[in-house]
């Protein structure tokens, strides 16, 4: 079947939903072109179907496919930011990384190498997980490309700065402790957002603080509101190269039931999207959306939330890309 696509500003966009029903055909993210269908891409969406690092419910290996399937209804214009992301930048779907499901260390190496290969042309990655283990190799690659440790905003119910599980160092609860130990984060500018739920002990918070993390809890979002929080985050991070990691369990299970370690009392998808939109103009060098586990999802609720998070992140990156291009011209 021929793919009839929207082309805008010289960029190849989504399949035209007024010509080909959005529920027809093979699914890429937002029905964007595959990487081999474009000459070059400014932003690449890539899947990492890996969940060998989980401590509770498995299934995030199916997350990338589920987010793509849940992204068929996305449209080309983002009114919240007044941008048409797929016209401002060439966005393409780079498919999934082929990652060893039986060997975590090898998987981490593969993800890091694939992320470096995909960004060798200067493009920016938006990665669909997978469990949170994958953030470590993605951060390593982002730091290597940025040429310096990156700032990070980490949206999550959990700190993910624990040390080990059953003696294992590389798990979905430990990526950011490893990242600090490896010196790949700019510890002047790292913050968790949406944190909540029971911990193993007070020491978890003491360790986390010692590593340099700021914390905006889920309750802070409720009591302080989105605007105040956005101001604080922007102040803390400024124009540093910024990596954004979104664990979908940052959302309340009412908004995102399809995840492996759900915690009550989370933020809403509206709050998450509004905080992200508040980051407009910041120097985002990479992003991931992880921990979508479709087996526990209903009616694509979690998939839709994740696909919209990716859409707003792509909108921010595309907007910045277009402005940088304009000011360099
Ligand atoms: N990264 C996510 N989603 N969860 C970490 C939970 C670690 C634990 O079982 O304590
Ligand atoms: Zn989490
Ligand atoms: Zn996490």
Coordinates of C-alpha atoms and ligand atoms in Angstrom, one line a residue:
X1 CA 0.0 0.0 0.0
X2 CA 1.4 3.4 -0.9
X3 CA 2.2 5.7 2.0
X4 CA 0.7 9.2 1.4
X5 CA 2.7 11.5 3.7
X6 CA 2.4 15.1 4.8
X7 CA 5.5 17.1 3.7
X8 CA 6.0 20.5 5.4
X9 CA 9.0 22.8 5.3
X10 CA 11.0 20.2 3.3
X11 CA 10.6 17.5 6.0
X12 CA 8.8 14.3 5.5
X13 CA 6.1 13.9 8.2
X14 CA 3.4 11.5 9.2
X15 CA 1.2 9.4 6.9
X16 CA -1.8 11.6 6.0
X17 CA -4.6 10.4 8.3
X18 CA -7.2 12.0 5.9
X19 CA -6.1 9.7 3.1
X20 CA -5.0 6.5 5.0
X21 CA -6.9 5.6 8.1
X22 CA -4.7 5.9 11.1
X23 CA -5.5 2.4 12.2
X24 CA -4.3 1.0 8.9
X25 CA -0.7 -0.1 8.0
X26 CA 2.4 -0.9 9.9
X27 CA 3.1 1.3 12.9
X28 CA 6.1 3.6 13.4
X29 CA 6.1 6.2 16.1
X30 CA 3.4 8.8 15.2
X31 CA 3.3 7.1 11.7
X32 CA 6.5 9.0 10.9
X33 CA 8.9 7.7 8.2
X34 CA 11.4 5.0 9.0
X35 CA 15.0 6.1 9.1
X36 CA 15.7 4.5 5.7
X37 CA 12.9 6.5 4.1
X38 CA 14.6 9.9 4.8
X39 CA 18.0 11.3 3.7
X40 CA 18.9 12.4 7.2
X41 CA 17.1 12.8 10.5
X42 CA 17.5 15.6 13.1
X43 CA 15.6 13.6 15.7
X44 CA 15.5 9.8 15.9
X45 CA 12.9 7.9 17.8
X46 CA 14.5 4.5 18.8
X47 CA 13.1 1.6 20.8
X48 CA 15.0 -0.4 23.4
X49 CA 13.0 -3.6 24.1
X50 CA 14.9 -4.6 27.2
X51 CA 13.6 -5.5 30.7
X52 CA 16.1 -7.8 32.3
X53 CA 16.8 -5.2 34.9
X54 CA 13.4 -5.1 36.7
X55 CA 12.8 -5.8 40.4
X56 CA 9.1 -6.5 40.3
X57 CA 6.6 -6.9 37.4
X58 CA 8.3 -7.8 34.1
X59 CA 7.0 -6.7 30.6
X60 CA 8.7 -3.3 29.8
X61 CA 10.4 -5.1 26.9
X62 CA 7.1 -4.6 25.1
X63 CA 7.0 -0.9 25.9
X64 CA 8.5 0.5 22.7
X65 CA 6.1 -1.4 20.5
X66 CA 3.1 -0.5 22.7
X67 CA 4.0 3.3 22.7
X68 CA 4.3 3.2 18.9
X69 CA 0.9 1.5 18.6
X70 CA -0.6 4.0 21.0
X71 CA 0.8 6.9 19.0
X72 CA -1.4 6.5 15.9
X73 CA -3.7 9.4 16.8
X74 CA -1.0 12.1 17.2
X75 CA -1.4 15.0 14.8
X76 CA 1.2 17.2 13.2
X77 CA 0.5 20.5 15.0
X78 CA 1.1 20.9 18.8
X79 CA -1.1 23.9 19.9
X80 CA 0.2 23.9 23.5
X81 CA 3.6 25.0 22.2
X82 CA 2.4 26.4 18.9
X83 CA 4.9 24.3 16.9
X84 CA 4.6 21.7 14.1
X85 CA 7.5 19.4 15.3
X86 CA 7.7 17.3 12.2
X87 CA 8.0 20.4 10.0
X88 CA 10.6 22.1 12.2
X89 CA 12.8 19.1 12.1
X90 CA 13.1 15.8 10.2
X91 CA 11.9 13.2 12.7
X92 CA 12.2 9.5 11.9
X93 CA 11.8 6.2 13.6
X94 CA 15.0 4.3 13.8
X95 CA 13.3 1.0 14.9
X96 CA 14.5 -1.1 17.8
X97 CA 17.9 -1.9 19.1
X98 CA 18.7 -5.6 19.1
X99 CA 19.7 -6.1 22.7
X100 CA 20.7 -9.4 24.5
X101 CA 17.8 -10.3 26.9
X102 CA 20.0 -12.8 28.9
X103 CA 23.1 -10.7 29.6
X104 CA 22.6 -7.3 31.2
X105 CA 26.3 -6.2 30.9
X106 CA 26.3 -7.0 27.2
X107 CA 22.9 -5.3 26.7
X108 CA 24.3 -2.1 28.3
X109 CA 27.3 -2.1 26.0
X110 CA 25.1 -2.6 23.0
X111 CA 22.8 0.2 23.9
X112 CA 25.7 2.6 24.5
X113 CA 27.3 1.7 21.2
X114 CA 24.0 1.9 19.2
X115 CA 23.2 5.3 20.8
X116 CA 26.7 6.6 19.8
X117 CA 26.2 5.2 16.2
X118 CA 22.8 6.8 15.9
X119 CA 24.0 10.2 17.0
X120 CA 27.3 10.3 15.0
X121 CA 25.5 12.6 12.5
X122 CA 24.6 15.1 15.2
X123 CA 21.0 14.0 15.6
X124 CA 19.2 13.8 18.9
X125 CA 17.7 10.6 20.3
X126 CA 14.3 10.1 21.9
X127 CA 14.4 6.6 23.2
X128 CA 11.4 4.4 24.0
X129 CA 12.1 1.8 26.7
X130 CA 12.5 -0.7 28.1
X131 CA 13.1 -0.6 31.8
X132 CA 15.1 2.1 33.5
X133 CA 18.4 0.3 33.3
X134 CA 18.7 1.6 29.8
X135 CA 19.1 5.2 31.0
X136 CA 22.7 4.5 32.1
X137 CA 24.2 3.6 28.7
X138 CA 22.0 6.3 27.1
X139 CA 23.5 8.9 29.5
X140 CA 27.0 7.7 28.8
X141 CA 26.4 8.2 25.1
X142 CA 24.8 11.6 25.7
X143 CA 27.8 12.8 27.8
X144 CA 30.2 11.6 25.3
X145 CA 28.4 13.5 22.5
X146 CA 28.0 16.6 24.7
X147 CA 31.7 16.5 25.5
X148 CA 31.0 17.1 29.2
X149 CA 28.8 15.6 32.0
X150 CA 25.1 16.4 31.3
X151 CA 22.5 17.9 33.5
X152 CA 19.5 15.7 34.1
X153 CA 15.8 15.9 34.9
X154 CA 14.5 12.6 36.1
X155 CA 10.8 12.2 36.2
X156 CA 10.0 9.1 38.4
X157 CA 8.2 7.9 41.4
X158 CA 11.5 6.4 42.4
X159 CA 15.0 7.7 43.1
X160 CA 16.7 4.9 41.1
X161 CA 19.9 5.8 43.1
X162 CA 19.9 2.5 45.1
X163 CA 23.2 0.5 45.2
X164 CA 22.5 -3.1 44.3
X165 CA 19.7 -5.7 44.1
X166 CA 20.7 -9.3 45.0
X167 CA 24.3 -8.1 44.4
X168 CA 23.5 -6.8 40.9
X169 CA 24.8 -3.3 40.1
X170 CA 23.0 -2.7 36.8
X171 CA 19.3 -2.8 37.4
X172 CA 16.3 -0.5 36.9
X173 CA 16.7 0.8 40.5
X174 CA 20.3 1.8 40.2
X175 CA 21.2 3.6 37.0
X176 CA 21.6 7.1 38.5
X177 CA 23.9 5.9 41.3
X178 CA 26.1 4.3 38.7
X179 CA 25.9 7.5 36.6
X180 CA 27.1 9.7 39.5
X181 CA 29.9 7.2 40.3
X182 CA 31.0 7.2 36.7
X183 CA 31.1 11.0 36.7
X184 CA 28.8 11.3 33.7
X185 CA 26.3 13.7 35.3
X186 CA 26.8 17.4 36.1
X187 CA 25.9 17.0 39.8
X188 CA 25.3 20.8 40.0
X189 CA 22.2 20.3 37.9
X190 CA 20.4 17.0 38.5
X191 CA 16.9 16.7 40.0
X192 CA 14.2 14.1 40.5
X193 CA 10.6 15.2 39.9
X194 CA 7.5 13.3 41.0
X195 CA 9.2 11.2 43.7
X196 CA 7.0 9.5 46.3
X197 CA 6.3 6.2 48.0
X198 CA 8.0 4.1 50.7
X199 CA 11.8 3.8 50.8
X200 CA 14.0 1.2 52.3
X201 CA 15.2 3.7 54.9
X202 CA 16.1 7.4 55.5
X203 CA 19.6 6.6 54.2
X204 CA 18.2 6.4 50.7
X205 CA 17.5 10.1 50.8
X206 CA 20.8 10.9 52.5
X207 CA 22.7 9.0 49.9
X208 CA 20.7 10.7 47.1
X209 CA 21.4 14.1 48.5
X210 CA 25.1 13.4 48.8
X211 CA 25.1 12.5 45.1
X212 CA 23.9 16.0 44.4
X213 CA 20.2 15.3 43.5
X214 CA 17.5 17.8 44.1
X215 CA 14.0 16.4 44.7
X216 CA 10.7 17.8 43.7
X217 CA 8.2 15.4 45.2
X218 CA 4.8 14.5 43.8
X219 CA 3.4 16.4 46.8
X220 CA 5.5 19.5 45.9
X221 CA 3.9 19.5 42.5
X222 CA 0.5 19.5 44.2
X223 CA 1.3 22.2 46.8
X224 CA 3.6 24.5 44.8
X225 CA 2.1 24.0 41.3
X226 CA 3.6 23.7 37.9
X227 CA 4.8 27.3 37.4
X228 CA 6.8 27.6 40.5
X229 CA 8.4 24.2 39.9
X230 CA 9.3 25.0 36.3
X231 CA 11.0 28.3 37.5
X232 CA 13.1 26.4 40.0
X233 CA 14.1 23.7 37.5
X234 CA 15.0 26.3 34.9
X235 CA 17.1 28.2 37.5
X236 CA 18.9 25.1 38.5
X237 CA 19.8 23.9 35.0
X238 CA 20.1 27.0 32.9
X239 CA 21.6 26.4 29.5
X240 CA 23.5 23.3 30.3
X241 CA 23.2 20.2 28.0
X242 CA 20.2 18.5 29.5
X243 CA 19.1 14.9 29.4
X244 CA 15.5 14.1 30.3
X245 CA 14.6 10.7 31.6
X246 CA 10.9 10.0 32.1
X247 CA 9.8 6.9 34.0
X248 CA 6.2 6.6 33.2
X249 CA 5.5 5.5 36.8
X250 CA 6.0 9.2 37.7
X251 CA 2.3 9.4 36.7
X252 CA -0.3 8.1 39.2
X253 CA -1.4 4.5 38.5
X254 CA -4.8 6.0 37.6
X255 CA -3.1 7.7 34.6
X256 CA -0.5 5.0 33.9
X257 CA -1.4 1.6 35.2
X258 CA 0.8 -0.2 32.7
X259 CA 4.0 -0.2 34.5
X260 CA 6.2 -2.5 36.6
X261 CA 6.5 -0.8 40.0
X262 CA 3.4 1.4 40.5
X263 CA 3.2 3.8 43.5
X264 CA 0.0 5.6 44.6
X265 CA -0.1 9.4 44.9
X266 CA 1.5 10.3 41.5
X267 CA 1.2 13.4 39.3
X268 CA -1.3 13.6 36.5
X269 CA -0.5 13.4 32.8
X270 CA -1.5 17.1 32.5
X271 CA 1.0 18.1 35.2
X272 CA 3.8 16.1 33.6
X273 CA 3.1 17.6 30.1
X274 CA 2.8 21.1 31.5
X275 CA 6.2 20.8 33.4
X276 CA 7.8 19.5 30.2
X277 CA 6.3 22.4 28.1
X278 CA 7.7 24.8 30.7
X279 CA 11.2 23.6 29.6
X280 CA 10.9 25.2 26.2
X281 CA 14.2 26.7 24.9
X282 CA 16.4 24.5 27.2
X283 CA 19.3 22.7 25.7
X284 CA 17.8 19.1 25.6
X285 CA 20.5 16.7 24.2
X286 CA 18.5 13.4 24.7
X287 CA 15.5 11.9 26.3
X288 CA 14.0 8.6 27.2
X289 CA 10.5 7.3 28.2
X290 CA 10.8 4.0 30.1
X291 CA 8.9 1.5 32.2
X292 CA 5.8 1.2 30.0
X293 CA 4.7 -2.5 30.5
X294 CA 1.6 -3.1 28.3
X295 CA 0.5 -6.3 30.1
X296 CA -0.9 -4.1 32.9
X297 CA -2.2 -1.4 30.7
X298 CA -5.9 -0.8 29.9
X299 CA -7.2 0.8 26.8
X300 CA -3.7 2.1 25.9
X301 CA -3.9 4.6 28.8
X302 CA -0.2 4.3 29.6
X303 CA 0.8 4.0 26.0
X304 CA -1.1 7.1 25.1
X305 CA 0.4 9.0 28.0
X306 CA 3.9 7.9 27.0
X307 CA 3.3 8.7 23.3
X308 CA 2.2 12.2 24.3
X309 CA 5.3 12.7 26.5
X310 CA 7.4 11.7 23.6
X311 CA 5.5 14.1 21.3
X312 CA 6.0 17.1 23.6
X313 CA 9.7 16.2 24.1
X314 CA 10.1 16.0 20.3
X315 CA 8.3 19.3 20.0
X316 CA 10.7 21.0 22.4
X317 CA 13.8 19.5 20.7
X318 CA 12.5 20.4 17.2
X319 CA 11.6 24.0 18.3
X320 CA 15.1 24.5 19.7
X321 CA 16.7 22.8 16.6
X322 CA 14.8 25.3 14.3
X323 CA 15.7 28.3 16.4
X324 CA 19.4 27.3 16.6
X325 CA 19.4 26.8 12.8
X326 CA 17.8 30.2 12.3
X327 CA 20.3 32.0 14.6
X328 CA 23.3 30.3 12.8
X329 CA 22.0 31.2 9.4
Ligands
LIG1 N1 12.8 2.3 38.1 C1 11.7 1.8 38.5 N2 10.6 1.9 37.8 N3 11.6 1.2 39.7 C2 12.7 1.0 40.6 C3 12.1 0.2 41.8 C4 13.2 -0.4 42.5 C5 12.7 -1.3 43.7 O1 12.2 -2.4 43.5 O2 12.9 -0.9 44.8
LIG2 ZN1 10.0 4.4 38.7
LIG3 ZN1 12.8 4.5 37.3

